[in-house]
Amino acid sequence: YSVGPGLLWTPFFVAADGLNLFLNGLGFEVNTSGYGPVHINAVALGSFAYGIAALFVIHAFLRRPFGDRLAGGAVLLLWWASFYEWYLAEQPLTSHPLSVLLVAAFFLLRQKEALATPGGSLVMGLVLGVGMSVRWQNGVYLLLPAVDLLAAAARREALGGIVRRGLSMSAGVFVGILPQMLAWKAIYGEYLLSYPPHGADFLRLDRPFLLNTLFSSRHGLLSWTPVFWLCVLGLIPLTRR
């Protein structure tokens, strides 16, 4: 498992420790192993809180191009008509709600043109780096700032500024993903793995199983969650706009 969720859950875990000490002082018998109900429920509550915060960040991202009403409706559909509710209420001890929050924050920063300054680039890189520590698959979003910097070069912006922003973002990504690299080094003896930690056959770029992923009767994205058809169709007017 990735180490990012554990890092982000730490405040809630520590709070559970404090509550256990308090209850123990009152004479109650409590489970102090770290796997007792107080710790588990505290971490679950933290995951739920991060997940709800993600919805507000998504709304902030959508309201600029679409306005409050449409953005609010889209967020409610995401919450109530997708599998997101499952990860909030039924399986909160997963990385998914935290991942959504960090990726949404990355998109919001990109929308606000954080990449235009070295400081903003550093923050955006840090957010994405932590997101990669939460779920290493989030590294795919590195393609977007890479495209942005290439577009800036195509517009003949000052090369020195582009390089500084690129280095600042790279530094932020490195700091954010460093905990995961240290964990891999401790477990596998390598800072960067040659294959995904799930196994060499987990990711096959030459065979992405696209139809199965989208249309399988067993949790296919579009067949199992039809509200995402609206998302795909909405890309058409968004692109025109």
C-alpha positions as a printed Julia matrix, in Angstrom:
241×3 Matrix{Float64}:
   0.0    0.0     0.0
   1.03   3.6    -0.55
   2.23   5.66    2.42
   0.44   8.91    1.53
  -2.89   8.0     3.16
  -1.11   7.11    6.41
   0.61  10.49    6.44
  -2.63  12.39    5.84
  -4.52  10.3     8.4
  -1.86  10.92   11.09
  -3.65  13.89   12.77
  -6.79  11.8    13.22
  -4.77   8.83   14.45
  -2.99  11.03   17.01
  -6.33  12.46   18.12
  -7.56   8.91   18.67
  -4.47   8.25   20.79
  -5.36  11.25   22.93
  -8.95  10.12   23.29
  -7.81   6.64   24.28
  -5.53   8.1    26.96
  -8.42  10.19   28.26
 -10.77   7.19   28.38
  -8.08   5.08   30.0
  -7.63   7.76   32.65
 -11.35   7.57   33.41
 -11.01   3.84   34.01
 -12.4    2.53   30.74
 -10.71  -0.45   29.13
  -9.6    0.63   25.63
  -7.77  -1.0    22.75
  -4.43   0.79   22.33
  -3.06  -1.43   19.55
  -3.88   1.12   16.84
  -6.5   -1.22   15.36
  -9.21  -0.65   17.94
 -12.57   0.99   17.19
 -11.46   4.45   18.34
  -8.49   4.55   15.96
 -10.33   2.98   13.03
 -13.32   5.29   13.36
 -11.09   8.34   13.73
  -9.23   7.49   10.52
 -12.51   6.76    8.73
 -13.88  10.11    9.88
 -10.73  11.81    8.59
 -11.08  10.13    5.21
 -14.74  11.17    5.05
 -13.78  14.77    5.89
 -11.11  14.83    3.17
 -13.65  13.41    0.71
 -16.27  16.05    1.51
 -13.62  18.76    1.24
 -12.83  17.41   -2.23
 -16.42  18.09   -3.31
 -16.05  21.76   -2.35
 -12.77  22.0    -4.27
 -14.42  20.43   -7.33
 -17.25  22.96   -7.05
 -14.71  25.79   -6.89
 -13.09  24.42  -10.02
 -16.38  24.12  -11.93
 -18.0   27.39  -10.92
 -15.61  29.54  -12.96
 -16.6   28.17  -16.39
 -20.17  27.08  -15.56
 -21.51  29.17  -12.68
 -22.73  28.15   -9.23
 -25.94  26.3   -10.15
 -24.52  24.02  -12.82
 -21.38  23.42  -10.78
 -23.47  22.56   -7.72
 -25.64  20.15   -9.7
 -22.6   18.42  -11.15
 -21.06  17.99   -7.7
 -24.29  16.54   -6.31
 -24.43  14.06   -9.19
 -20.82  13.08   -8.55
 -21.64  12.58   -4.87
 -24.98  10.8    -5.18
 -24.92   9.07   -8.59
 -21.38   7.68   -8.75
 -19.36   5.21   -6.69
 -17.83   8.12   -4.74
 -20.37   7.67   -1.94
 -19.17   4.07   -1.51
 -15.64   5.22   -0.8
 -16.88   7.89    1.61
 -19.3    5.81    3.67
 -18.63   2.11    3.09
 -14.89   1.94    2.36
 -13.35   5.09    3.88
 -10.12   3.28    4.81
  -8.88   3.55    1.23
  -6.79   6.1    -0.63
  -9.58   7.18   -2.98
 -11.16  10.18   -1.16
  -7.73  11.62   -0.38
  -6.66  11.12   -3.98
  -9.73  12.96   -5.27
  -9.01  15.91   -2.96
  -5.4   16.3    -4.08
  -6.14  15.85   -7.78
  -9.0   18.36   -7.56
  -6.69  20.82   -5.8
  -4.13  20.3    -8.57
  -6.72  21.1   -11.24
  -7.9   24.18   -9.33
  -4.33  25.47   -9.01
  -3.79  24.86  -12.72
  -6.99  26.73  -13.52
  -5.77  29.67  -11.42
  -2.54  29.65  -13.46
  -0.31  28.7   -10.56
   2.25  27.53  -13.11
   2.78  31.15  -14.17
   5.11  31.8   -11.19
   7.9   29.74   -9.59
   6.14  29.86   -6.2
   2.84  28.68   -7.64
   4.65  25.99   -9.61
   6.28  24.76   -6.39
   2.92  24.5    -4.63
   1.28  22.76   -7.57
   4.16  20.3    -7.77
   3.95  19.6    -4.04
   0.21  18.92   -4.24
   0.7   16.52   -7.13
   3.71  14.9    -5.47
   1.72  14.17   -2.32
  -1.05  12.93   -4.59
   1.43  10.48   -6.11
   2.35   9.3    -2.6
  -1.35   8.69   -2.0
  -1.87   6.88   -5.32
   1.15   6.5    -7.59
  -1.19   6.4   -10.62
  -1.72  10.16  -10.15
   1.67  10.63  -11.79
  -0.15  10.62  -15.12
  -1.26  14.2   -14.39
   2.35  15.33  -14.79
   1.56  15.36  -18.51
  -0.64  18.45  -18.09
   1.97  20.9   -16.71
   4.45  19.46  -19.2
   2.06  20.43  -22.01
   1.54  23.86  -20.4
   5.27  24.54  -20.3
   5.7   23.37  -23.89
   2.84  25.67  -24.91
   4.58  28.55  -23.12
   7.74  27.79  -25.1
   5.72  27.71  -28.33
   4.4   31.19  -27.46
   8.05  32.27  -27.22
   7.9   33.2   -23.54
  11.24  33.81  -21.82
  13.11  30.51  -21.69
  14.65  31.31  -18.31
  11.23  31.77  -16.72
   9.96  28.51  -18.21
  12.99  26.64  -16.87
  12.62  28.17  -13.38
   8.95  27.24  -13.23
   9.67  23.73  -14.46
  12.43  23.27  -11.88
  10.21  24.65   -9.1
   7.42  22.25   -9.96
   9.88  19.35  -10.18
  11.2   20.23   -6.73
   7.66  20.24   -5.32
   6.88  16.88   -6.9
  10.12  15.43   -5.5
   9.39  16.61   -1.95
   5.81  15.3    -2.17
   6.76  11.85   -3.44
   9.9   11.48   -1.29
   8.07   9.63    1.55
   6.9    6.99   -0.94
  10.39   6.67   -2.43
  11.89   6.18    1.05
   9.26   3.53    1.8
  10.04   1.69   -1.44
  13.74   1.85   -0.6
  13.08   0.35    2.83
  10.82  -2.4     1.47
  12.27  -3.23   -1.96
  15.78  -1.71   -1.86
  14.96   0.72   -4.69
  13.86   4.36   -4.63
  11.97   3.91   -7.92
  10.48   0.57   -8.89
  11.0   -0.94  -12.33
   7.42  -2.25  -12.21
   4.26  -1.08  -10.43
   4.14  -2.33   -6.83
   1.06  -4.41   -7.76
   3.23  -6.56  -10.04
   4.77  -6.46  -13.51
   1.48  -7.43  -15.17
  -0.62  -4.76  -13.42
   0.0   -2.06  -16.04
   0.21  -3.09  -19.69
   0.42  -0.12  -22.03
   0.27  -2.41  -25.05
  -3.03  -3.9   -23.88
  -5.12  -1.4   -21.89
  -8.38  -3.44  -21.89
 -10.24  -0.28  -22.9
 -13.58  -1.92  -23.71
 -13.55  -3.92  -20.47
 -12.69  -0.86  -18.44
 -15.54   1.18  -19.88
 -18.28  -1.33  -20.67
 -17.79  -4.5   -18.61
 -20.85  -5.73  -16.71
 -18.48  -6.1   -13.76
 -17.98  -2.46  -12.71
 -17.3   -1.03  -16.17
 -17.02   2.73  -15.79
 -19.77   3.71  -18.24
 -21.99   0.63  -17.94
 -21.93   0.61  -14.13
 -22.08   4.38  -13.56
 -24.18   5.86  -16.38
 -23.95   9.41  -15.01
 -20.44   9.5   -16.49
 -22.01   9.46  -19.95
 -23.05  13.04  -19.17
 -19.43  13.84  -18.33
 -18.17  12.41  -21.63
 -20.88  14.18  -23.65
 -20.2   17.41  -21.77
 -16.64  17.41  -23.06
 -17.98  18.27  -26.53
 -19.51  21.7   -25.7
 -16.67  22.34  -23.22
 -14.08  21.82  -25.96
 -15.98  24.11  -28.32
 -16.21  26.72  -25.61
